[in-house]
């Protein structure tokens, strides 16, 4: 079974600065997806960015980028020019590409990192 | 783009009472549907997964059940709620290699 670990329960950053959230995962598979989701106080789960394991190029979405290190099984999220609206819980998630029945297509989540933006 | 509706948004129930949470999806057909639970201060845990009408897979043994009576309807139920069933329940929809999209969730409190 896959596991996802987010070792930072809480991070704080000054507005307009850059912050990096860590995520590591454990899997024996070679093909999979990785995601970062944002959960603001409203508790909606909002997709921030995704990465296909077969792609070497790191995904980027505006101020959000990832550092995907497949060999190290590391998938960190970098937020540049932090804004007050970025304050939220951030969850790293893994999804297998190999359907093997049951919930194999579901997401495995880390426990989250609470990001605080200091004005 | 697809929209996922969940209701109710908030629910307070006594221990031992039944439960029915509903999720409907618009803007897509034949989606994979999911129920997740988020306990306080924790990440999301996959509870149930469905690839089609009447097809339900359970990820964890529990007091809950799920049903999919229609293509875009997914229901989470219980005959007798336990205190440990408290949490935030999220329905999600996904297809093939597309990312999962989530509803706004139901906050369930058991008294």
Coordinates of N, CA and C in Angstrom, one line a residue:
Chain A
X1 N 0.8 -1.2 0.0 CA 0.0 0.0 0.0 C 0.9 1.3 0.0
X2 N 0.3 2.3 -0.6 CA 1.1 3.5 -0.7 C 0.9 4.3 0.6
X3 N 1.9 5.1 0.9 CA 1.8 6.1 2.0 C 2.3 7.4 1.6
X4 N 1.7 8.4 2.1 CA 2.2 9.8 1.9 C 2.5 10.5 3.2
X5 N 3.6 11.1 3.3 CA 4.0 11.8 4.5 C 4.3 13.2 4.3
X6 N 3.6 14.0 5.1 CA 3.9 15.5 5.1 C 4.5 15.8 6.5
X7 N 5.7 16.1 6.6 CA 6.4 16.2 7.9 C 6.3 17.5 8.6
X8 N 5.6 18.5 7.9 CA 5.5 19.8 8.5 C 4.0 20.0 8.8
X9 N 3.6 19.9 10.1 CA 2.2 20.2 10.4 C 1.8 21.6 10.2
X10 N 2.8 22.5 10.3 CA 2.4 23.9 10.2 C 3.7 24.7 9.6
X11 N 3.4 25.6 8.7 CA 4.4 26.5 8.2 C 3.9 27.9 8.2
X12 N 4.9 28.9 8.3 CA 4.5 30.3 8.3 C 5.4 31.0 7.4
X13 N 4.9 32.0 6.6 CA 5.7 32.7 5.7 C 5.1 34.2 5.6
X14 N 6.0 35.1 5.4 CA 5.7 36.5 5.2 C 5.0 36.7 3.9
X15 N 4.1 37.5 3.8 CA 3.4 37.9 2.5 C 4.5 38.3 1.5
X16 N 4.3 37.8 0.3 CA 5.2 38.1 -0.8 C 6.5 37.3 -0.8
X17 N 6.7 36.5 0.2 CA 7.9 35.6 0.3 C 7.6 34.3 -0.4
X18 N 8.6 33.4 -0.4 CA 8.4 32.1 -1.0 C 8.5 31.0 0.1
X19 N 7.7 30.0 -0.1 CA 7.6 28.9 0.9 C 7.6 27.6 0.2
X20 N 8.2 26.6 0.8 CA 8.2 25.3 0.2 C 7.6 24.3 1.2
X21 N 6.6 23.5 0.7 CA 6.0 22.5 1.6 C 6.5 21.1 1.1
X22 N 6.8 20.3 2.1 CA 7.5 19.0 1.8 C 6.4 17.9 1.7
X23 N 6.8 16.9 0.9 CA 5.9 15.7 0.8 C 6.8 14.5 0.3
X24 N 6.8 13.4 1.0 CA 7.4 12.2 0.6 C 6.4 11.1 0.5
X25 N 6.7 10.1 -0.3 CA 5.7 9.0 -0.5 C 6.4 7.7 -0.6
X26 N 5.7 6.7 -0.4 CA 6.3 5.4 -0.6 C 5.4 4.5 -1.5
X27 N 6.0 4.0 -2.5 CA 5.3 3.1 -3.5 C 6.3 2.2 -4.2
X28 N 5.7 1.1 -4.6 CA 6.5 0.2 -5.4 C 6.2 0.3 -6.9
X29 N 5.3 1.2 -7.2 CA 4.8 1.4 -8.6 C 5.7 2.4 -9.3
X30 N 5.7 2.3 -10.7 CA 6.5 3.2 -11.4 C 5.7 4.3 -12.1
X31 N 4.4 4.0 -12.3 CA 3.5 5.0 -12.9 C 2.5 5.4 -11.9
X32 N 2.3 6.7 -11.8 CA 1.4 7.2 -10.8 C 1.2 8.7 -11.0
X33 N 0.2 9.3 -10.3 CA 0.1 10.7 -10.3 C 0.3 11.3 -8.9
X34 N 0.8 12.5 -8.8 CA 0.9 13.2 -7.5 C 0.1 14.5 -7.6
X35 N -0.5 14.9 -6.5 CA -1.3 16.1 -6.5 C -1.0 16.9 -5.3
X36 N -1.2 18.2 -5.4 CA -1.3 19.1 -4.2 C -2.7 19.7 -4.3
X37 N -3.4 19.5 -3.1 CA -4.7 20.1 -3.0 C -4.7 21.1 -1.8
X38 N -5.5 22.2 -2.0 CA -5.6 23.2 -1.0 C -7.0 23.2 -0.4
X39 N -7.0 23.3 1.0 CA -8.3 23.3 1.7 C -8.3 24.5 2.6
X40 N -9.0 25.6 2.1 CA -9.2 26.8 2.9 C -10.2 26.6 4.0
X41 N -10.4 27.6 4.9 CA -11.3 27.4 6.0 C -12.7 26.9 5.6
X42 N -13.1 27.3 4.3 CA -14.4 26.8 3.8 C -14.5 25.3 3.7
X43 N -13.3 24.6 3.7 CA -13.1 23.2 3.6 C -13.3 22.6 2.3
X44 N -13.5 23.4 1.3 CA -13.5 22.9 -0.1 C -12.1 22.3 -0.4
X45 N -12.0 21.3 -1.2 CA -10.8 20.7 -1.6 C -10.5 21.2 -3.1
X46 N -9.5 22.0 -3.2 CA -9.2 22.7 -4.5 C -7.9 22.1 -5.0
X47 N -7.9 21.7 -6.3 CA -6.7 21.1 -6.9 C -5.8 22.3 -7.2
X48 N -4.5 22.2 -6.7 CA -3.5 23.2 -7.0 C -2.7 22.9 -8.2
X49 N -2.2 21.6 -8.2 CA -1.2 21.2 -9.2 C -1.1 19.7 -9.2
X50 N -0.8 19.2 -10.4 CA -0.6 17.7 -10.5 C 0.7 17.4 -11.3
X51 N 1.2 16.2 -11.0 CA 2.4 15.8 -11.7 C 2.3 14.3 -12.1
X52 N 2.6 14.0 -13.4 CA 2.6 12.6 -13.8 C 4.0 12.1 -13.6
X53 N 4.1 10.9 -13.0 CA 5.4 10.4 -12.6 C 6.3 10.1 -13.8
X54 N 5.7 9.9 -15.0 CA 6.5 9.6 -16.2 C 7.1 10.9 -16.8
X55 N 6.7 12.0 -16.3 CA 7.2 13.3 -16.8 C 8.4 13.8 -16.0
X56 N 9.5 14.1 -16.6 CA 10.6 14.5 -15.8 C 10.5 16.0 -15.5
X57 N 9.8 16.7 -16.4 CA 9.7 18.2 -16.2 C 8.7 18.5 -15.0
X58 N 9.1 19.4 -14.1 CA 8.3 19.7 -13.0 C 7.1 20.6 -13.4
X59 N 6.0 20.3 -12.8 CA 4.7 21.0 -13.2 C 4.8 22.4 -12.6
X60 N 4.2 23.3 -13.3 CA 4.1 24.7 -12.8 C 2.7 25.3 -13.1
X61 N 2.1 26.0 -12.2 CA 0.8 26.7 -12.3 C 0.9 28.0 -11.7
X62 N 1.3 29.0 -12.5 CA 1.4 30.4 -12.1 C 2.4 30.5 -10.9
X63 N 2.0 30.8 -9.7 CA 2.9 31.0 -8.6 C 3.3 29.7 -7.9
X64 N 2.7 28.6 -8.4 CA 2.9 27.3 -7.7 C 3.7 26.4 -8.7
X65 N 4.7 25.8 -8.1 CA 5.5 24.9 -8.8 C 5.9 23.7 -7.9
X66 N 6.3 22.6 -8.5 CA 6.7 21.4 -7.7 C 8.2 21.1 -8.0
X67 N 8.8 20.4 -7.1 CA 10.1 19.8 -7.2 C 9.9 18.3 -7.1
X68 N 9.8 17.6 -8.2 CA 9.5 16.2 -8.2 C 10.8 15.4 -8.3
X69 N 11.2 14.7 -7.3 CA 12.4 13.8 -7.3 C 11.9 12.4 -7.2
X70 N 11.8 11.7 -8.4 CA 11.2 10.4 -8.4 C 12.0 9.4 -7.6
X71 N 13.3 9.4 -7.8 CA 14.2 8.4 -7.2 C 14.1 8.6 -5.6
X72 N 14.0 9.8 -5.2 CA 13.9 10.1 -3.8 C 12.5 10.0 -3.2
X73 N 11.5 9.8 -4.1 CA 10.1 9.8 -3.8 C 9.7 11.0 -3.0
X74 N 10.1 12.2 -3.6 CA 9.8 13.4 -2.9 C 9.1 14.3 -3.9
X75 N 8.1 15.1 -3.4 CA 7.2 15.9 -4.2 C 6.9 17.2 -3.4
X76 N 7.8 18.2 -3.5 CA 7.6 19.4 -2.7 C 6.8 20.5 -3.5
X77 N 6.1 21.3 -2.8 CA 5.4 22.4 -3.5 C 6.0 23.7 -3.1
X78 N 6.3 24.5 -4.1 CA 6.8 25.9 -3.8 C 5.8 26.9 -4.2
X79 N 5.5 27.8 -3.3 CA 4.6 28.9 -3.5 C 5.4 30.2 -3.5
X80 N 5.4 30.9 -4.6 CA 6.2 32.1 -4.8 C 5.2 33.3 -4.6
X81 N 5.8 34.4 -4.1 CA 5.0 35.6 -3.9 C 3.8 35.3 -3.1
X82 N 3.9 34.8 -1.9 CA 2.8 34.3 -1.1 C 1.8 35.4 -0.9
X83 N 0.5 35.1 -1.0 CA -0.6 36.0 -0.8 C -1.5 35.5 0.4
X84 N -2.2 36.5 0.9 CA -3.0 36.2 2.1 C -4.0 35.1 1.7
X85 N -4.5 35.0 0.5 CA -5.4 34.0 0.1 C -4.8 32.6 0.0
X86 N -3.5 32.5 0.1 CA -2.9 31.2 0.1 C -3.0 30.5 1.4
X87 N -3.4 31.2 2.4 CA -3.5 30.6 3.7 C -4.6 29.4 3.7
X88 N -4.1 28.3 4.1 CA -5.0 27.1 4.0 C -4.3 25.9 4.5
X89 N -4.9 24.7 4.5 CA -4.3 23.4 4.7 C -3.9 22.9 3.3
X90 N -2.7 22.4 3.2 CA -2.3 21.9 1.9 C -2.0 20.4 2.1
X91 N -2.7 19.6 1.1 CA -2.5 18.2 1.2 C -1.8 17.7 -0.1
X92 N -0.9 16.8 0.2 CA -0.2 16.1 -0.9 C -1.0 14.7 -1.1
X93 N -1.2 14.3 -2.3 CA -1.9 13.1 -2.6 C -1.3 12.3 -3.7
X94 N -1.5 11.0 -3.6 CA -0.9 10.0 -4.5 C -2.1 9.2 -5.2
X95 N -1.9 9.0 -6.5 CA -2.9 8.2 -7.1 C -2.3 7.2 -8.0
X96 N -2.6 5.9 -7.8 CA -2.0 4.8 -8.7 C -2.6 4.9 -10.1
X97 N -1.8 4.6 -11.1 CA -2.3 4.5 -12.4 C -2.8 3.1 -12.8
X98 N -2.4 2.1 -11.9 CA -2.7 0.7 -12.2 C -3.9 0.3 -11.5
X99 N -5.0 0.0 -12.2 CA -6.3 -0.4 -11.6 C -6.2 -1.8 -11.2
X100 N -6.4 -2.1 -9.9 CA -6.3 -3.4 -9.5 C -7.5 -3.8 -8.7
X101 N -8.6 -3.1 -8.9 CA -9.9 -3.4 -8.2 C -10.0 -2.6 -6.9
X102 N -11.1 -2.7 -6.3 CA -11.3 -2.0 -5.0 C -11.1 -0.5 -5.2
X103 N -10.4 0.1 -4.3 CA -10.2 1.6 -4.3 C -8.9 2.0 -4.9
X104 N -8.4 1.1 -5.7 CA -7.1 1.4 -6.3 C -7.0 2.8 -7.0
X105 N -8.2 3.3 -7.4 CA -8.2 4.5 -8.1 C -8.3 5.7 -7.2
X106 N -8.6 5.5 -6.0 CA -8.8 6.6 -5.0 C -7.4 7.2 -4.7
X107 N -7.5 8.4 -4.1 CA -6.4 9.1 -3.7 C -5.9 8.7 -2.3
X108 N -4.6 8.7 -2.1 CA -4.0 8.5 -0.7 C -3.4 9.8 -0.3
X109 N -3.9 10.4 0.8 CA -3.5 11.7 1.2 C -2.5 11.7 2.4
X110 N -1.7 12.7 2.4 CA -0.9 13.0 3.6 C -1.8 13.7 4.7
X111 N -1.2 14.0 5.8 CA -2.0 14.5 6.9 C -2.2 16.0 6.8
X112 N -1.4 16.6 5.9 CA -1.6 18.1 5.6 C -0.6 19.0 6.3
X113 N -0.4 20.1 5.7 CA 0.4 21.2 6.3 C -0.4 22.5 6.3
X114 N -0.5 23.0 7.5 CA -1.3 24.3 7.7 C -0.4 25.4 7.4
X115 N -0.7 26.2 6.3 CA 0.1 27.3 5.9 C -0.5 28.6 6.4
X116 N 0.4 29.3 7.1 CA 0.0 30.6 7.7 C 0.7 31.7 6.9
X117 N 0.0 32.8 6.5 CA 0.6 33.9 5.8 C 0.6 35.1 6.7
X118 N 1.8 35.6 7.0 CA 1.9 36.7 7.9 C 1.9 38.0 7.1
X119 N 1.0 38.9 7.4 CA 0.9 40.2 6.6 C 2.1 41.1 6.8
Chain B
X1 N -17.4 22.0 -17.4 CA -16.8 21.4 -16.2 C -17.8 20.8 -15.3
X2 N -17.4 19.8 -14.5 CA -18.3 19.2 -13.7 C -18.5 19.9 -12.3
X3 N -19.7 19.7 -11.8 CA -20.1 20.3 -10.5 C -20.6 19.1 -9.6
X4 N -20.2 19.1 -8.4 CA -20.6 18.1 -7.4 C -21.4 18.7 -6.3
X5 N -22.6 18.2 -6.1 CA -23.5 18.7 -5.1 C -23.5 17.8 -3.9
X6 N -23.4 18.3 -2.7 CA -23.5 17.4 -1.6 C -24.5 18.1 -0.6
X7 N -25.4 17.3 0.0 CA -26.2 17.8 1.0 C -26.6 16.7 2.0
X8 N -26.9 17.1 3.3 CA -26.8 18.5 3.7 C -25.4 19.0 4.0
X9 N -25.2 20.3 4.2 CA -23.9 20.8 4.4 C -23.5 20.5 5.9
X10 N -24.4 20.5 6.8 CA -24.2 20.3 8.2 C -25.3 19.4 8.7
X11 N -24.9 18.5 9.6 CA -25.8 17.5 10.2 C -25.4 17.2 11.6
X12 N -26.4 17.2 12.5 CA -26.1 16.8 13.9 C -27.1 15.7 14.2
X13 N -26.6 14.5 14.6 CA -27.4 13.4 14.8 C -27.1 12.7 16.1
X14 N -28.0 12.1 16.7 CA -27.8 11.3 18.0 C -27.2 10.0 17.6
X15 N -26.4 9.4 18.6 CA -25.9 8.1 18.5 C -27.0 7.1 18.3
X16 N -26.8 6.2 17.3 CA -27.8 5.2 17.1 C -28.8 5.5 16.0
X17 N -28.8 6.7 15.6 CA -29.8 7.2 14.5 C -29.2 6.8 13.1
X18 N -30.1 6.7 12.1 CA -29.7 6.4 10.8 C -29.1 7.7 10.1
X19 N -28.4 7.4 9.0 CA -27.8 8.5 8.2 C -28.0 8.3 6.7
X20 N -28.2 9.4 6.0 CA -28.1 9.3 4.6 C -27.6 10.6 4.1
X21 N -26.4 10.6 3.4 CA -25.8 11.7 2.8 C -25.8 11.5 1.3
X22 N -26.2 12.5 0.6 CA -26.3 12.4 -0.9 C -25.3 13.3 -1.7
X23 N -24.9 12.7 -2.8 CA -24.0 13.4 -3.6 C -24.5 13.2 -5.1
X24 N -24.6 14.3 -5.8 CA -24.9 14.2 -7.2 C -23.9 15.0 -8.0
X25 N -23.7 14.5 -9.3 CA -22.7 15.1 -10.1 C -23.3 15.6 -11.4
X26 N -22.9 16.8 -11.8 CA -23.4 17.4 -13.1 C -22.2 17.6 -14.0
X27 N -22.4 17.6 -15.3 CA -21.4 18.0 -16.3 C -20.5 16.8 -16.7
X28 N -20.8 15.6 -16.4 CA -20.0 14.5 -16.8 C -20.9 13.2 -16.8
X29 N -20.5 12.2 -17.5 CA -21.3 10.9 -17.4 C -20.3 9.8 -17.1
X30 N -20.9 8.8 -16.5 CA -20.2 7.6 -16.1 C -18.9 7.9 -15.3
X31 N -19.0 8.8 -14.3 CA -17.8 9.1 -13.5 C -17.5 8.0 -12.5
X32 N -16.2 8.0 -12.1 CA -15.9 7.2 -10.9 C -16.3 8.1 -9.7
X33 N -16.9 7.5 -8.7 CA -17.3 8.3 -7.6 C -16.7 7.8 -6.3
X34 N -16.5 8.7 -5.4 CA -15.7 8.4 -4.1 C -16.3 9.1 -2.9
X35 N -16.3 8.4 -1.8 CA -16.6 9.0 -0.5 C -15.3 9.0 0.3
X36 N -15.0 10.2 0.9 CA -13.8 10.3 1.8 C -14.4 10.9 3.1
X37 N -13.6 10.5 4.1 CA -13.9 11.1 5.5 C -12.6 11.8 6.0
X38 N -12.8 13.0 6.5 CA -11.7 13.7 7.1 C -12.0 13.9 8.6
X39 N -11.3 13.3 9.5 CA -11.4 13.5 10.9 C -10.7 14.8 11.3
X40 N -11.0 15.3 12.4 CA -10.5 16.6 12.8 C -9.0 16.6 12.8
X41 N -8.4 17.6 12.1 CA -6.9 17.7 12.1 C -6.2 16.6 11.3
X42 N -6.9 15.8 10.5 CA -6.3 14.7 9.8 C -6.5 14.9 8.3
X43 N -5.9 14.1 7.5 CA -6.1 14.1 6.1 C -7.3 13.3 5.7
X44 N -7.5 13.1 4.4 CA -8.7 12.4 4.0 C -8.5 10.9 3.9
X45 N -9.4 10.2 4.2 CA -9.4 8.7 4.1 C -10.5 8.2 3.2
X46 N -10.1 7.4 2.2 CA -11.0 6.9 1.2 C -11.9 5.8 1.9
X47 N -13.2 6.0 1.8 CA -14.2 5.1 2.4 C -14.7 4.1 1.3
X48 N -15.3 4.7 0.2 CA -15.9 3.9 -0.8 C -15.6 4.4 -2.2
X49 N -15.7 3.6 -3.1 CA -15.3 3.8 -4.5 C -16.3 3.1 -5.4
X50 N -16.7 3.8 -6.5 CA -17.7 3.2 -7.4 C -17.3 3.5 -8.8
X51 N -17.3 2.5 -9.7 CA -17.0 2.7 -11.1 C -18.3 2.7 -11.9
X52 N -19.4 2.4 -11.3 CA -20.7 2.4 -12.1 C -21.9 2.1 -11.2
X53 N -23.1 2.1 -11.8 CA -24.3 1.9 -11.1 C -24.2 0.5 -10.4
X54 N -24.5 0.5 -9.1 CA -24.6 -0.7 -8.3 C -23.2 -1.3 -8.0
X55 N -22.1 -0.7 -8.4 CA -20.8 -1.2 -8.1 C -20.1 -0.4 -7.0
X56 N -19.9 -1.0 -5.9 CA -19.4 -0.3 -4.7 C -18.2 -1.2 -4.2
X57 N -17.1 -0.5 -3.9 CA -16.0 -1.1 -3.3 C -15.7 -0.4 -2.0
X58 N -15.4 -1.1 -0.9 CA -15.1 -0.5 0.4 C -13.7 -0.6 0.7
X59 N -13.1 0.5 1.2 CA -11.7 0.5 1.5 C -11.4 0.1 2.9
X60 N -12.3 0.4 3.8 CA -12.1 0.2 5.2 C -13.3 -0.4 5.8
X61 N -13.2 -1.4 6.8 CA -14.4 -1.9 7.4 C -15.0 -0.9 8.4
X62 N -16.3 -0.7 8.4 CA -16.8 0.3 9.1 C -18.3 0.2 9.3
X63 N -18.9 1.1 9.9 CA -20.3 1.1 10.2 C -21.1 1.8 9.1
X64 N -20.5 2.1 8.0 CA -21.1 2.9 6.9 C -21.3 2.0 5.7
X65 N -22.2 2.4 4.8 CA -22.4 1.7 3.5 C -22.6 2.7 2.5
X66 N -22.4 2.4 1.2 CA -22.6 3.3 0.1 C -23.5 2.6 -1.0
X67 N -24.2 3.4 -1.7 CA -25.0 2.9 -2.8 C -24.9 3.9 -4.0
X68 N -25.1 3.4 -5.2 CA -25.1 4.2 -6.4 C -26.3 3.8 -7.2
X69 N -27.4 4.4 -6.9 CA -28.7 4.0 -7.7 C -28.7 4.5 -9.1
X70 N -28.0 5.6 -9.3 CA -28.0 6.2 -10.7 C -26.6 6.6 -11.0
X71 N -26.4 6.8 -12.3 CA -25.0 7.1 -12.8 C -24.3 8.2 -12.0
X72 N -25.0 9.2 -11.7 CA -24.4 10.4 -11.1 C -24.9 10.7 -9.7
X73 N -25.3 9.6 -9.0 CA -25.8 9.8 -7.7 C -25.1 8.8 -6.8
X74 N -24.6 9.3 -5.7 CA -23.8 8.4 -4.8 C -24.3 8.7 -3.4
X75 N -24.7 7.7 -2.6 CA -25.3 7.9 -1.3 C -24.4 7.2 -0.2
X76 N -24.2 7.9 0.9 CA -23.5 7.3 2.0 C -24.6 7.1 3.1
X77 N -24.6 5.9 3.7 CA -25.6 5.6 4.7 C -25.1 4.8 5.9
X78 N -25.9 4.9 6.9 CA -25.7 4.1 8.1 C -27.0 3.7 8.8
X79 N -27.1 2.5 9.3 CA -28.3 2.2 10.0 C -28.3 2.7 11.5
X80 N -27.1 2.7 12.1 CA -26.9 3.2 13.4 C -25.6 3.9 13.6
X81 N -25.7 5.2 13.8 CA -24.4 6.0 13.9 C -23.7 5.8 15.2
X82 N -22.4 5.8 15.1 CA -21.5 5.7 16.3 C -20.9 7.1 16.5
X83 N -20.4 7.3 17.7 CA -19.7 8.6 17.9 C -18.5 8.7 17.0
X84 N -17.8 7.6 16.7 CA -16.6 7.6 15.8 C -17.0 8.0 14.4
X85 N -18.2 8.1 14.0 CA -18.6 8.4 12.7 C -18.6 9.9 12.5
X86 N -18.3 10.7 13.5 CA -18.2 12.1 13.4 C -17.1 12.5 12.4
X87 N -17.3 13.6 11.6 CA -16.2 14.0 10.7 C -16.8 14.8 9.6
X88 N -15.9 15.1 8.7 CA -16.2 15.8 7.5 C -16.2 14.9 6.3
X89 N -17.3 14.8 5.6 CA -17.4 13.8 4.5 C -17.4 14.5 3.2
X90 N -16.6 14.0 2.3 CA -16.4 14.6 1.0 C -16.7 13.6 -0.1
X91 N -17.5 14.0 -1.1 CA -17.7 13.2 -2.2 C -16.8 13.8 -3.4
X92 N -16.3 12.9 -4.1 CA -15.4 13.3 -5.2 C -15.8 12.5 -6.5
X93 N -15.5 13.1 -7.6 CA -15.8 12.5 -8.9 C -14.5 12.6 -9.8
X94 N -14.2 11.5 -10.5 CA -13.0 11.5 -11.3 C -13.2 10.6 -12.5
X95 N -12.3 10.6 -13.5 CA -12.5 9.8 -14.6 C -11.1 9.6 -15.2
X96 N -10.8 8.3 -15.4 CA -9.5 7.9 -16.1 C -8.4 8.7 -15.5
X97 N -7.7 9.4 -16.3 CA -6.5 10.1 -15.8 C -6.8 11.6 -15.4
X98 N -8.0 11.9 -15.3 CA -8.4 13.3 -14.8 C -8.3 13.4 -13.3
X99 N -7.9 14.6 -12.8 CA -7.9 14.7 -11.4 C -9.3 14.7 -10.8
X100 N -9.4 14.3 -9.5 CA -10.6 14.2 -8.8 C -11.1 15.6 -8.4
X101 N -12.4 15.8 -8.6 CA -13.0 17.1 -8.1 C -13.9 16.8 -7.0
X102 N -13.9 17.7 -6.0 CA -14.6 17.4 -4.8 C -15.9 18.3 -4.6
X103 N -16.8 17.8 -3.9 CA -18.0 18.6 -3.4 C -17.6 19.5 -2.2
X104 N -18.5 20.2 -1.7 CA -18.2 21.1 -0.6 C -18.3 20.4 0.7
X105 N -18.7 19.2 0.8 CA -18.6 18.4 2.0 C -19.8 18.5 2.9
X106 N -19.9 17.6 3.8 CA -20.9 17.6 4.9 C -20.2 17.4 6.2
X107 N -20.5 18.3 7.1 CA -19.9 18.2 8.5 C -20.9 17.5 9.3
X108 N -20.5 16.3 9.8 CA -21.4 15.4 10.6 C -20.9 15.4 12.0
X109 N -21.8 15.8 12.9 CA -21.5 15.7 14.4 C -22.5 14.7 15.0
X110 N -21.9 13.8 15.8 CA -22.7 12.8 16.5 C -22.8 13.1 18.0
X111 N -24.0 13.2 18.5 CA -24.1 13.5 20.0 C -24.4 12.3 20.8

